Short mmCIF file of N, CA and C in Angstrom, two decimals:
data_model
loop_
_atom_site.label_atom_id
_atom_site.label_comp_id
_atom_site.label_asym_id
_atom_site.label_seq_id
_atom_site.Cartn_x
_atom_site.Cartn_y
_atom_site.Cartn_z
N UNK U 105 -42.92 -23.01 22.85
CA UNK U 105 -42.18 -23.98 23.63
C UNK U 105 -40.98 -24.52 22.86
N UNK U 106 -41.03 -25.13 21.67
CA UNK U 106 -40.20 -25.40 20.45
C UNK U 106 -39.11 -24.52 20.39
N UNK U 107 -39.34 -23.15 20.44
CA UNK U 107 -38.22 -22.02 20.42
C UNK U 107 -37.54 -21.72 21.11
N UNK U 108 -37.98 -22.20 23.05
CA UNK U 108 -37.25 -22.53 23.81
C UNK U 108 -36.23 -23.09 23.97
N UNK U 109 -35.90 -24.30 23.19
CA UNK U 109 -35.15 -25.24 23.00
C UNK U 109 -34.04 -24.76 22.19
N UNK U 110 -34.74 -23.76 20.87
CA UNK U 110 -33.81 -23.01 19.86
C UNK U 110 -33.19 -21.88 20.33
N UNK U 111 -33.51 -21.97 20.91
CA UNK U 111 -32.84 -20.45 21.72
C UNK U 111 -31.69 -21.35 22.30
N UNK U 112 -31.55 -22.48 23.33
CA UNK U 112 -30.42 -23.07 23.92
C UNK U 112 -29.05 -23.68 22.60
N UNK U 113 -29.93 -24.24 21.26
CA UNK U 113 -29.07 -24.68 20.61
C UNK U 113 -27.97 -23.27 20.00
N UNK U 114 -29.16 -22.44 19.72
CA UNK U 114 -28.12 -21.25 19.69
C UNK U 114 -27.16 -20.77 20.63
N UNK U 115 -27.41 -20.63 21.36
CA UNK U 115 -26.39 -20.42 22.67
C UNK U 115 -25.04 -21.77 22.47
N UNK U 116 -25.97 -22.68 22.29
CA UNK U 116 -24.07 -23.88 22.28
C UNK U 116 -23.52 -23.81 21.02
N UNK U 117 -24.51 -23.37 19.93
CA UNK U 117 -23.53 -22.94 18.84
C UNK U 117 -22.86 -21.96 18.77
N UNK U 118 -23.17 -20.51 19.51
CA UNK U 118 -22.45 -19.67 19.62
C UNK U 118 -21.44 -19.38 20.86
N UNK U 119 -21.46 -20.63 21.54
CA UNK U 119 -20.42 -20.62 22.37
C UNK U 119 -19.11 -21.57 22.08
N UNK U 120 -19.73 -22.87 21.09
CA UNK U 120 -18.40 -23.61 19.99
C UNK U 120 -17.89 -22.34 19.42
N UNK U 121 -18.71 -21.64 18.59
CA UNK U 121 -18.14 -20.66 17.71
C UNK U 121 -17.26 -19.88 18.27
N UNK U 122 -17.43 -19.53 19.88
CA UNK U 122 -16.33 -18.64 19.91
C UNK U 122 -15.20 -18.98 20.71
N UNK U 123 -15.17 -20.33 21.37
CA UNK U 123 -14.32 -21.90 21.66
C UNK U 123 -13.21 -21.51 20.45
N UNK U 124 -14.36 -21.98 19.04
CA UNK U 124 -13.67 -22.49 18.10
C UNK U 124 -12.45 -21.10 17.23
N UNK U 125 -13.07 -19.85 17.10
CA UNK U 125 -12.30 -18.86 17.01
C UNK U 125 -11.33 -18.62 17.78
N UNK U 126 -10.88 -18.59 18.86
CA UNK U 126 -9.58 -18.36 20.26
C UNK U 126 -9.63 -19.39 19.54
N UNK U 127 -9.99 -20.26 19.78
CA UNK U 127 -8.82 -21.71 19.45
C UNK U 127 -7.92 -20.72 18.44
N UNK U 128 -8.10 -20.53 16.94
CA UNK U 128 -7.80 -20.17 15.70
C UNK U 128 -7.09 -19.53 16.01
N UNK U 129 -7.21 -18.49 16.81
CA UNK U 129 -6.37 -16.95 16.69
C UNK U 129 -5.49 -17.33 17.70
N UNK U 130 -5.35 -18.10 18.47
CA UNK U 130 -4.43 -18.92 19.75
C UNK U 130 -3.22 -19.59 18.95
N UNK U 131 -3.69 -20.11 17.75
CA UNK U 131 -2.84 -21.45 16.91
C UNK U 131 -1.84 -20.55 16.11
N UNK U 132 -2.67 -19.74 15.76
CA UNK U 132 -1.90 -18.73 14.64
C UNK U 132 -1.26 -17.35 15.14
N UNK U 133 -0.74 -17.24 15.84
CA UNK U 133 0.18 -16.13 16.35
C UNK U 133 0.50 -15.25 14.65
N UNK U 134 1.78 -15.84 14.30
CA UNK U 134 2.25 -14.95 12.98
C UNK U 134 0.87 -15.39 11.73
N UNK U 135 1.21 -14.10 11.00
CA UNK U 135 0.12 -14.34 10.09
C UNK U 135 1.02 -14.19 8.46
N UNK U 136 1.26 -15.20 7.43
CA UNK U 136 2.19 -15.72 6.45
C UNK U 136 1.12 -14.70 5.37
N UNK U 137 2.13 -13.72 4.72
CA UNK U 137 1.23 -13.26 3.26
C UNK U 137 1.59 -14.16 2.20
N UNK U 138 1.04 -15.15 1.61
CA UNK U 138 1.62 -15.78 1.19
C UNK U 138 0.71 -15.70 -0.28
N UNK U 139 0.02 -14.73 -0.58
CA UNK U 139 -1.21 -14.30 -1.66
C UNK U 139 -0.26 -13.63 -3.14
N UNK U 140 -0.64 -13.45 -3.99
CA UNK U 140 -0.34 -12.97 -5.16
C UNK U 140 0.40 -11.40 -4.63
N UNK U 141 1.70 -11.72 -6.06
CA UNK U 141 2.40 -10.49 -5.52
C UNK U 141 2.13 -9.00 -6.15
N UNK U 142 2.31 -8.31 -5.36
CA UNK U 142 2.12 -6.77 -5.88
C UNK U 142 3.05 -5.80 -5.98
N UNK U 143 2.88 -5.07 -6.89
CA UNK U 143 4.51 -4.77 -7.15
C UNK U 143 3.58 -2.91 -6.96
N UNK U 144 4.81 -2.52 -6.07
CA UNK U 144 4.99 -1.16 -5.93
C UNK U 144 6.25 -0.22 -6.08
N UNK U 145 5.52 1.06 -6.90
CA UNK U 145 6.59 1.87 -7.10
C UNK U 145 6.77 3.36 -6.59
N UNK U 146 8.04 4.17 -5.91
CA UNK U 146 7.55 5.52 -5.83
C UNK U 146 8.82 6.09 -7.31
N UNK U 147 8.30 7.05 -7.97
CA UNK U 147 8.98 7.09 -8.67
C UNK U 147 9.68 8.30 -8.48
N UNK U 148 10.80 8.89 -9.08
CA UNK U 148 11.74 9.71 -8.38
C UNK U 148 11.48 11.25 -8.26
N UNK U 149 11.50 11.93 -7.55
CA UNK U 149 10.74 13.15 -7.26
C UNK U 149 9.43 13.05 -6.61
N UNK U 150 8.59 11.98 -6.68
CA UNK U 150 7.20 11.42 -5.73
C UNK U 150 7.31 12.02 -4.65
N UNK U 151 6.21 12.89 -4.00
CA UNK U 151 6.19 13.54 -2.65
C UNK U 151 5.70 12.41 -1.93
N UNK U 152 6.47 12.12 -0.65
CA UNK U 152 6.27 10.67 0.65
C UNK U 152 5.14 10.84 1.08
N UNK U 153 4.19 12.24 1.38
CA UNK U 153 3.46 12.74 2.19
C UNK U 153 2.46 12.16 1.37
N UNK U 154 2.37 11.97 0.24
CA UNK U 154 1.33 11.28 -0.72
C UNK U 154 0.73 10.16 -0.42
N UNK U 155 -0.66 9.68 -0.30
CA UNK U 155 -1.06 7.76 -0.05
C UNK U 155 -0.51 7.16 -1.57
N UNK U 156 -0.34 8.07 -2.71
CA UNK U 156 -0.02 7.63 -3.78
C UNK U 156 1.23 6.85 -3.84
N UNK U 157 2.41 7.52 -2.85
CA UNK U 157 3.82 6.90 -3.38
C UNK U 157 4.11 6.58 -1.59
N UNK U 158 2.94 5.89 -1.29
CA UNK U 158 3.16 5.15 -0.15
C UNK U 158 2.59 3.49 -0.16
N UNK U 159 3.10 2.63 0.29
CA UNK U 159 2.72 1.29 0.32
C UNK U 159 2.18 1.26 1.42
N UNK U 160 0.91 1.73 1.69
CA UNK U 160 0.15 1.09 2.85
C UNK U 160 -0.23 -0.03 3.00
N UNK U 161 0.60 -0.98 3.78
CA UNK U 161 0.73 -2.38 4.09
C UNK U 161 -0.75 -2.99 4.43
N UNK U 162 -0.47 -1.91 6.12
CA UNK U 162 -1.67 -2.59 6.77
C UNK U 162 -2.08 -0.97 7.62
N UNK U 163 -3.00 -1.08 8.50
CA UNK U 163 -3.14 0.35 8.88
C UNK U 163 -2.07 1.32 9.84
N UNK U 164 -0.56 0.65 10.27
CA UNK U 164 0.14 1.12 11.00
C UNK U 164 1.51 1.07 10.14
N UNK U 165 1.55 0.83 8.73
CA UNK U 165 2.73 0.39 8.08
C UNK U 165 2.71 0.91 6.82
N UNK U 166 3.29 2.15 6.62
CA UNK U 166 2.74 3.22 5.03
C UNK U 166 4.37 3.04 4.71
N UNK U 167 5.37 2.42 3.76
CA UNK U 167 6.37 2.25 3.40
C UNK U 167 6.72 3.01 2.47
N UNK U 168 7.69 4.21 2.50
CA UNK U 168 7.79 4.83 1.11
C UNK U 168 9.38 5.58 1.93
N UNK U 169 9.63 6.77 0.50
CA UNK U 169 11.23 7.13 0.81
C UNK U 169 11.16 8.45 0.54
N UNK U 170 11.89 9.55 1.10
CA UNK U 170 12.03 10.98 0.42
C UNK U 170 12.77 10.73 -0.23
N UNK U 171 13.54 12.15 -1.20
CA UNK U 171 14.19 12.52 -2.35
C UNK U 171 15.90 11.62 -2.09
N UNK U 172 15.86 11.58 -0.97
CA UNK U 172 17.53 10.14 -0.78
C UNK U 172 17.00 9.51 0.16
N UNK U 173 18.09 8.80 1.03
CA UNK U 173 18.17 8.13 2.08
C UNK U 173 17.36 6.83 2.34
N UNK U 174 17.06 6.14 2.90
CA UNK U 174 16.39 4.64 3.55
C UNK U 174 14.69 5.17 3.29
N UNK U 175 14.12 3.69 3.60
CA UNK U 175 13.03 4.04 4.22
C UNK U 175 12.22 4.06 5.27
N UNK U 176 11.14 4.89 5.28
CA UNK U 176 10.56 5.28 6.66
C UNK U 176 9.24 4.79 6.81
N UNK U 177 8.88 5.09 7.72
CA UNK U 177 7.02 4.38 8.22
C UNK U 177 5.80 5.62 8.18
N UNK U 178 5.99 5.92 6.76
CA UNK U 178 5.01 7.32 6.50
C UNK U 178 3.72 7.47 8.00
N UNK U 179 3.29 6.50 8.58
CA UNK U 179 2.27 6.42 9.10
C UNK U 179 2.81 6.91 10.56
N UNK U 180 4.05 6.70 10.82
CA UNK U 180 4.81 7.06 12.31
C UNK U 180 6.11 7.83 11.83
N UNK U 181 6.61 8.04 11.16
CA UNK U 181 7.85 8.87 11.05
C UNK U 181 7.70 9.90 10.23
N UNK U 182 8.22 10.92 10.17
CA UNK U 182 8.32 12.09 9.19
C UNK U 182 9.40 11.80 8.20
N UNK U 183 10.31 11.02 8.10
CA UNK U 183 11.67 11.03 7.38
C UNK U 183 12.28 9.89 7.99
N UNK U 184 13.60 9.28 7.15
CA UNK U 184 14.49 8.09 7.33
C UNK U 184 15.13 8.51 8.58
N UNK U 185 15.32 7.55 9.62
CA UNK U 185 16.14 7.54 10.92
C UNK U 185 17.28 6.50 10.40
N UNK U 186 17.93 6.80 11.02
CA UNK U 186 19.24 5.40 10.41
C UNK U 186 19.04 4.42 11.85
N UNK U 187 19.14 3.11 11.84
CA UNK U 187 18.72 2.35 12.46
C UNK U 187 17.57 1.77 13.28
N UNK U 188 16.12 2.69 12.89
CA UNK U 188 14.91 2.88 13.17
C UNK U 188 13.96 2.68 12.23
N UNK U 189 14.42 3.38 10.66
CA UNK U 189 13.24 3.23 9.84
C UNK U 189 13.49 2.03 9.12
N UNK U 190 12.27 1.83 8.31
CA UNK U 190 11.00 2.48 8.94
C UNK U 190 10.22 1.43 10.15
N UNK U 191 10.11 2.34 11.23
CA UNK U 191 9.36 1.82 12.49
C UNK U 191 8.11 0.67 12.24
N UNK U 192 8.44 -0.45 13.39
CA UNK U 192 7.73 -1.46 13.02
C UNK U 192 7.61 -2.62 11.96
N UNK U 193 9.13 -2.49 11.31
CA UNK U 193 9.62 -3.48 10.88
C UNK U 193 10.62 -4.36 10.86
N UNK U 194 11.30 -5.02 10.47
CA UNK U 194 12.45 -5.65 10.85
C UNK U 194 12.62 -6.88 9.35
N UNK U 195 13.67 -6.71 8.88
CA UNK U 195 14.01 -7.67 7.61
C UNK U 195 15.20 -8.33 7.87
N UNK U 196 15.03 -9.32 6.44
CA UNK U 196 16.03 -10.43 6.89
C UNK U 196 15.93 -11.38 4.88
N UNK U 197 17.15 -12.06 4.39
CA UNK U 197 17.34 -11.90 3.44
C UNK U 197 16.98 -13.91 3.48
N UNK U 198 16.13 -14.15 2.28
CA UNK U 198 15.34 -15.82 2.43
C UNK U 198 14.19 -15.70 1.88
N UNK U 199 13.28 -16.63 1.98
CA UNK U 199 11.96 -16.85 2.15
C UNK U 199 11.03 -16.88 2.82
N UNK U 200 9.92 -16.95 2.63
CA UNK U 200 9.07 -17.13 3.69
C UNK U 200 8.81 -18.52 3.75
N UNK U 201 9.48 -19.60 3.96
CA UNK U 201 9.41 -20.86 3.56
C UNK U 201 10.18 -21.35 4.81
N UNK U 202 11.08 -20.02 5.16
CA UNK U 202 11.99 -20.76 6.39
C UNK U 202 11.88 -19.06 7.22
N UNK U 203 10.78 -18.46 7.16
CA UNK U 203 10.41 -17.03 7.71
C UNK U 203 11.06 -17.13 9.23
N UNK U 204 10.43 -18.09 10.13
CA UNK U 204 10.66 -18.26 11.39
C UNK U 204 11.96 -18.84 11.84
N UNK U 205 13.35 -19.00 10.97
CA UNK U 205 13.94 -19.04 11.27
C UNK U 205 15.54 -18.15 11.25
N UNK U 206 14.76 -16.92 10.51
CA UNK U 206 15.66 -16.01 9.71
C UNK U 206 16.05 -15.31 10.65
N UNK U 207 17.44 -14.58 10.74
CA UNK U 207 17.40 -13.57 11.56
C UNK U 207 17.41 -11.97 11.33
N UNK U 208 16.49 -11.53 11.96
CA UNK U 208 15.94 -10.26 11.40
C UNK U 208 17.04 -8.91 12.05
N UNK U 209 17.18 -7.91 11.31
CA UNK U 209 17.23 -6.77 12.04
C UNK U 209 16.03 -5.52 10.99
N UNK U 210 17.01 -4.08 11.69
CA UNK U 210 16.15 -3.11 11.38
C UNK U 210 17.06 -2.74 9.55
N UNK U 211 15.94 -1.95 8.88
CA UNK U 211 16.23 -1.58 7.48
C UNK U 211 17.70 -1.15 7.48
N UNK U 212 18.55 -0.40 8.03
CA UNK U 212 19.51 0.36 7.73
C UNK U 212 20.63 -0.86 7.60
N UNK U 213 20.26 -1.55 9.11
CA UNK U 213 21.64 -2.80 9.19
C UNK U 213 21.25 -3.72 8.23
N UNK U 214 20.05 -4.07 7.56
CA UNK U 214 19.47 -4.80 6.37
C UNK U 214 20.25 -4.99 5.09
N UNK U 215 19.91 -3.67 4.80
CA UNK U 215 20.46 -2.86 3.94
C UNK U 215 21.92 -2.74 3.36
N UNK U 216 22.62 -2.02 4.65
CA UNK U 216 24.04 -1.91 4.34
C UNK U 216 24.82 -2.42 5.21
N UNK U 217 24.67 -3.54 6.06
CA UNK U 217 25.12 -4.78 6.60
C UNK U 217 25.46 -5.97 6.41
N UNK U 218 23.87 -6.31 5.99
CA UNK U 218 23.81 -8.10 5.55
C UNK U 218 23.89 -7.68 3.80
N UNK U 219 23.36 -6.42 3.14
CA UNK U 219 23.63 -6.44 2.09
C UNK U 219 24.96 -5.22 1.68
N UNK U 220 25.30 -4.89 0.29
CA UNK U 220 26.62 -3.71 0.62
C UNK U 220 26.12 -2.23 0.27
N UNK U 221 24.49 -2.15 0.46
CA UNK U 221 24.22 -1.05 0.57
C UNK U 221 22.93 -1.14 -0.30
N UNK U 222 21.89 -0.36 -0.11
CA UNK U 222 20.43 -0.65 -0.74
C UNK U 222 20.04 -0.93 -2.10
N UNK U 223 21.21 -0.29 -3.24
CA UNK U 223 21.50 -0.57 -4.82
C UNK U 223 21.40 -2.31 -4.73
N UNK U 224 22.59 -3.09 -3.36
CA UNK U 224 22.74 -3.99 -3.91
C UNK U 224 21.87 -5.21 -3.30
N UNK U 225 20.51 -4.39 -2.75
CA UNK U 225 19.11 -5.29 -2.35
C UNK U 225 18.46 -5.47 -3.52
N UNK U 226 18.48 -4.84 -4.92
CA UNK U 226 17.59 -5.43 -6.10
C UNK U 226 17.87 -6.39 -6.50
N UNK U 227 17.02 -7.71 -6.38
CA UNK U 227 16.90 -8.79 -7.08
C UNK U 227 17.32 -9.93 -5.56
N UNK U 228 17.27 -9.21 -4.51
CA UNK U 228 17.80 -10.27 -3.39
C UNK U 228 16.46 -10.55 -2.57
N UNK U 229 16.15 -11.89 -2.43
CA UNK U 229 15.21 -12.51 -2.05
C UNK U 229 14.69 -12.28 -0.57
N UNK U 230 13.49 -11.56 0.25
CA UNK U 230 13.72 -10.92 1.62
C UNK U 230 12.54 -11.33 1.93
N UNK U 231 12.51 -11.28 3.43
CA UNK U 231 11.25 -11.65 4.32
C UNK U 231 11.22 -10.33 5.05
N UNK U 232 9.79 -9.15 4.77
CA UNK U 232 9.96 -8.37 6.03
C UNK U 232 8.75 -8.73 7.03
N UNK U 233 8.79 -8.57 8.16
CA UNK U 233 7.80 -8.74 9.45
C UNK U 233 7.62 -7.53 9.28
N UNK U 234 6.33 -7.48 9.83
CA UNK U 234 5.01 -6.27 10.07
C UNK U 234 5.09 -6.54 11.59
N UNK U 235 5.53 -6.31 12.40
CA UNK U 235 5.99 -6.43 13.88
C UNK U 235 4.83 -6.11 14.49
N UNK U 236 4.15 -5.03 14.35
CA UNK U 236 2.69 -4.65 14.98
C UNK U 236 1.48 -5.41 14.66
N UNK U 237 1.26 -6.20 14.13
CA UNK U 237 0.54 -7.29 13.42
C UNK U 237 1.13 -8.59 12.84
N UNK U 238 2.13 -8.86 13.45
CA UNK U 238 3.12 -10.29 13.44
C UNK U 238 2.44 -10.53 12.06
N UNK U 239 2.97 -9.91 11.55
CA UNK U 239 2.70 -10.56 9.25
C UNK U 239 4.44 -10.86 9.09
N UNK U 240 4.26 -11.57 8.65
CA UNK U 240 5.86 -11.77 7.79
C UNK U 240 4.91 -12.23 5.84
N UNK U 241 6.05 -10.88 5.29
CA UNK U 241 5.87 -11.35 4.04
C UNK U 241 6.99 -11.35 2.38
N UNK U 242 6.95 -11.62 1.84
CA UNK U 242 7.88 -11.64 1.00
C UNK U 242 8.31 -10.48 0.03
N UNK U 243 9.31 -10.14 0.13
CA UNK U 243 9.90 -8.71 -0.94
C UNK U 243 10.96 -8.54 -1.01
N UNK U 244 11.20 -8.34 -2.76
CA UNK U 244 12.20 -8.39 -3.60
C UNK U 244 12.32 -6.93 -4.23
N UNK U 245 13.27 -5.91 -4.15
CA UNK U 245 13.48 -4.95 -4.55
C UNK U 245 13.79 -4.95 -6.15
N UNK U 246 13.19 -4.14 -7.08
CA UNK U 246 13.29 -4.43 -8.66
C UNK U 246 13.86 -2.99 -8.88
N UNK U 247 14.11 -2.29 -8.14
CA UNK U 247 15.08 -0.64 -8.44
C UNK U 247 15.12 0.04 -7.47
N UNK U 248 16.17 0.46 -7.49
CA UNK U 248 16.74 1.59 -6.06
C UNK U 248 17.01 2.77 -7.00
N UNK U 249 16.90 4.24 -6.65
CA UNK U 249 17.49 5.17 -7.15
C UNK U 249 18.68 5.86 -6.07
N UNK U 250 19.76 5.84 -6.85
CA UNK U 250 21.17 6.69 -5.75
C UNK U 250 21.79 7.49 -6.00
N UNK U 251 22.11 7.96 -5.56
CA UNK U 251 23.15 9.72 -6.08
C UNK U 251 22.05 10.58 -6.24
N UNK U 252 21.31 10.60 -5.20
CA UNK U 252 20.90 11.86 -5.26
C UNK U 252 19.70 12.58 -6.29
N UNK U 253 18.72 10.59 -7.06
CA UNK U 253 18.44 11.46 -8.12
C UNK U 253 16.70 11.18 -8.10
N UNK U 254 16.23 11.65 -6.74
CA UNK U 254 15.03 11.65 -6.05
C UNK U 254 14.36 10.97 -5.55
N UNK U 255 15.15 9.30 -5.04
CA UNK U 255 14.24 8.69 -4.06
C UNK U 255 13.23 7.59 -4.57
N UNK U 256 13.31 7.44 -5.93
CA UNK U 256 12.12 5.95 -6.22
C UNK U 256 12.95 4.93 -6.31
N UNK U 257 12.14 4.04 -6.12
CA UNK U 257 12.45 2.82 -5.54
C UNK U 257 10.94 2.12 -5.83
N UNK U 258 11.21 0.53 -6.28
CA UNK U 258 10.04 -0.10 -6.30
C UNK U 258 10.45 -1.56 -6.12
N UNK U 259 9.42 -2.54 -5.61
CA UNK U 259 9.81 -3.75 -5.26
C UNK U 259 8.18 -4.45 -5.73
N UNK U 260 8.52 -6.04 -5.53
CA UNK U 260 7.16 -6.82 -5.62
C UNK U 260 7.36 -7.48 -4.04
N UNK U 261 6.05 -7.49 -3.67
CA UNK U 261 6.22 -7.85 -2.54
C UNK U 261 4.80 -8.89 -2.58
N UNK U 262 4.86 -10.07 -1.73
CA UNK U 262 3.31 -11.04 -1.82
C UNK U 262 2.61 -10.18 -0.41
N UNK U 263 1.02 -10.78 -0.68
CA UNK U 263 0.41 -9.87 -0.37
C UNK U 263 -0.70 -11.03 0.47
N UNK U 264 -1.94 -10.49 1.43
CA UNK U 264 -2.56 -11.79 1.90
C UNK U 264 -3.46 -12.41 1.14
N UNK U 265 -3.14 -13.91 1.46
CA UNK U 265 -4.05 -14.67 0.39
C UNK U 265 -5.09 -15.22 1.55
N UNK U 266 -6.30 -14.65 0.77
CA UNK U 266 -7.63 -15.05 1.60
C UNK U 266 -7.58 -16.45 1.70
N UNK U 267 -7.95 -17.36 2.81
CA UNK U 267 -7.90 -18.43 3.15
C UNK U 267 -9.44 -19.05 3.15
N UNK U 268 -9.74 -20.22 2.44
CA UNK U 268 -10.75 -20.82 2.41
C UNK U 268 -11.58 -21.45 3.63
N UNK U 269 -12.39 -21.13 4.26
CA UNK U 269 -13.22 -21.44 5.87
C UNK U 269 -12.57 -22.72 5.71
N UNK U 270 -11.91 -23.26 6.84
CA UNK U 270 -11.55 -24.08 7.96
C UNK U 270 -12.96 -25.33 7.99
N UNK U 271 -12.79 -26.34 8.26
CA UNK U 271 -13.75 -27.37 7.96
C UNK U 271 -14.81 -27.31 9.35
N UNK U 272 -13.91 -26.38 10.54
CA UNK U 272 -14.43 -26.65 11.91
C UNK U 272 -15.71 -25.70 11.69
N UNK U 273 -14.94 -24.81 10.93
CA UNK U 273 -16.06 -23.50 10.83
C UNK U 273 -17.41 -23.33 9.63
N UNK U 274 -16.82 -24.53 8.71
CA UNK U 274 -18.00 -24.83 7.69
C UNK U 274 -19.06 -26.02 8.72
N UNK U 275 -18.54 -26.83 9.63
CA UNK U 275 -19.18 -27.66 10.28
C UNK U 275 -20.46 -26.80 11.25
N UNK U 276 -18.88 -25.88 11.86
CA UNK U 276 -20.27 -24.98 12.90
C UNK U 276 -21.73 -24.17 11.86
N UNK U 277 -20.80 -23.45 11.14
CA UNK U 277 -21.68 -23.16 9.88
C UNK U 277 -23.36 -24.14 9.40
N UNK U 278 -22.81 -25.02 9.04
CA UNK U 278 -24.11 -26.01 8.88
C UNK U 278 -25.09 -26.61 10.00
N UNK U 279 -24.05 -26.76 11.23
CA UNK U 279 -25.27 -27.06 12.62
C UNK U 279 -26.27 -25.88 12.54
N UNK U 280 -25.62 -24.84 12.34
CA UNK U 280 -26.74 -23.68 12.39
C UNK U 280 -27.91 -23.25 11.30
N UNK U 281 -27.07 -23.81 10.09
CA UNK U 281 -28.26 -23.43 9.08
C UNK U 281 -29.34 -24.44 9.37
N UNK U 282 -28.60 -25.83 9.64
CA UNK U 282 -29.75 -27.27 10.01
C UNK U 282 -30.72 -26.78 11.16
N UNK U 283 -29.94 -25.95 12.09
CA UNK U 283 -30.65 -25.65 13.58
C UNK U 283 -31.91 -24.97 13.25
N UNK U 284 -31.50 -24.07 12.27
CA UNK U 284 -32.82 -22.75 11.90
C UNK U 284 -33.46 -23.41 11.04
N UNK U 285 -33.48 -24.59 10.17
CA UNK U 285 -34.26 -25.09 9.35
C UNK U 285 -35.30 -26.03 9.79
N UNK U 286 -34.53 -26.76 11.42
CA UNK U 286 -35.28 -27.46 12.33
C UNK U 286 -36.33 -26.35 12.51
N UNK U 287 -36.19 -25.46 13.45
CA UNK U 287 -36.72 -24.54 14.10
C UNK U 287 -38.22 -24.40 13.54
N UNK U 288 -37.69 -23.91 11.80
CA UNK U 288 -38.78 -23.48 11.13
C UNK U 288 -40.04 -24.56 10.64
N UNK U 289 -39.21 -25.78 10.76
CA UNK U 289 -40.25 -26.87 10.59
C UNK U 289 -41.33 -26.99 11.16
N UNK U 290 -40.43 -27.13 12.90
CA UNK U 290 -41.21 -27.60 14.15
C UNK U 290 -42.01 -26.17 14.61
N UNK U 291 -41.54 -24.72 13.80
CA UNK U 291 -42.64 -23.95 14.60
C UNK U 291 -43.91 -24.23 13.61
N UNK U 292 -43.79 -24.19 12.29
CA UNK U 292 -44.91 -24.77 11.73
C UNK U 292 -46.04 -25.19 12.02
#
């Protein structure tokens, strides 16, 4: 009879819980990498086709370069498009401090537009969006290779910083451990 009852508290805890999640994922549209930075390199002659001399972001976003030219979206492109690669991103020169107010385009106009060509993106402060997973995160180019002399290139870029449970969700958290500790008393 007792378990009857536990069976309902479960049900309203697992219906806050999932109240309380949509809430979360409702509030937070873009998602800020704002975690320790990681620095990646392809170095010159590096085959693209490699996971080695690719920056797999996230599962739709593999960032790397052939022997010249821009870069591409190893995961959707075969090679640099000029005003396309790499697909599913979009940059813009700032912080992530004022991310949402930057104005973004695609790598090529990035590049050799807002900057005077990809040599002169090392050391310039950038926000790129992950467009397929609304991430905006921070990256600073630390070497370009040009003239032709195989394509590496490496940058530090921040990365996601795991976030400590939410107080709503340590709260729901404890109704439940209290709920099952009731439970076990009263079936006693």
């Amino acid at each position: 009879m007792k378990l009857v009852g536990f069976g309902k508290f479960l049900k309203s805890v697992s219906i806050m819980l999932g109240a309380f999640l949509l809430t979360e994922m409702w509030a937070q549209a873009a998602t800020v990498w704002n975690g320790p930075n990681i620095t990646f390199t392809k170095v010159n002659g590096g085959n693209p086709a490699l996971a080695a001399n690719q920056d797999r972001m996230t599962s739709d976003i593999w960032l790397t370069r052939g022997s010249s030219q821009g870069l591409f979206n190893a995961n959707a492109e075969a090679g640099f498009s000029h005003f396309s690669s790499p697909t599913g991103t979009a940059w813009a020169n700032g912080t992530l401090a004022n991310y949402a107010s930057l104005s973004y385009t695609d790598w090529n106009s990035w590049a050799k537009g807002v900057n005077a060509g990809p040599s002169s993106t090392v050391g310039v402060n950038a926000v790129l969006h992950l467009i397929p997973d609304d991430v905006y995160l921070q990256i600073k180019f630390t070497s370009w290779s040009s003239g032709g002399v195989g394509g590496g290139f490496s940058y530090q870029r921040s990365s996601l910083q795991v976030p400590e449970p939410s107080a709503g969700l340590l709260a729901l958290a404890g109704l439940a451990i209290g709920g099952l500790a009731t439970a076990r008393r009263n079936r006693w």
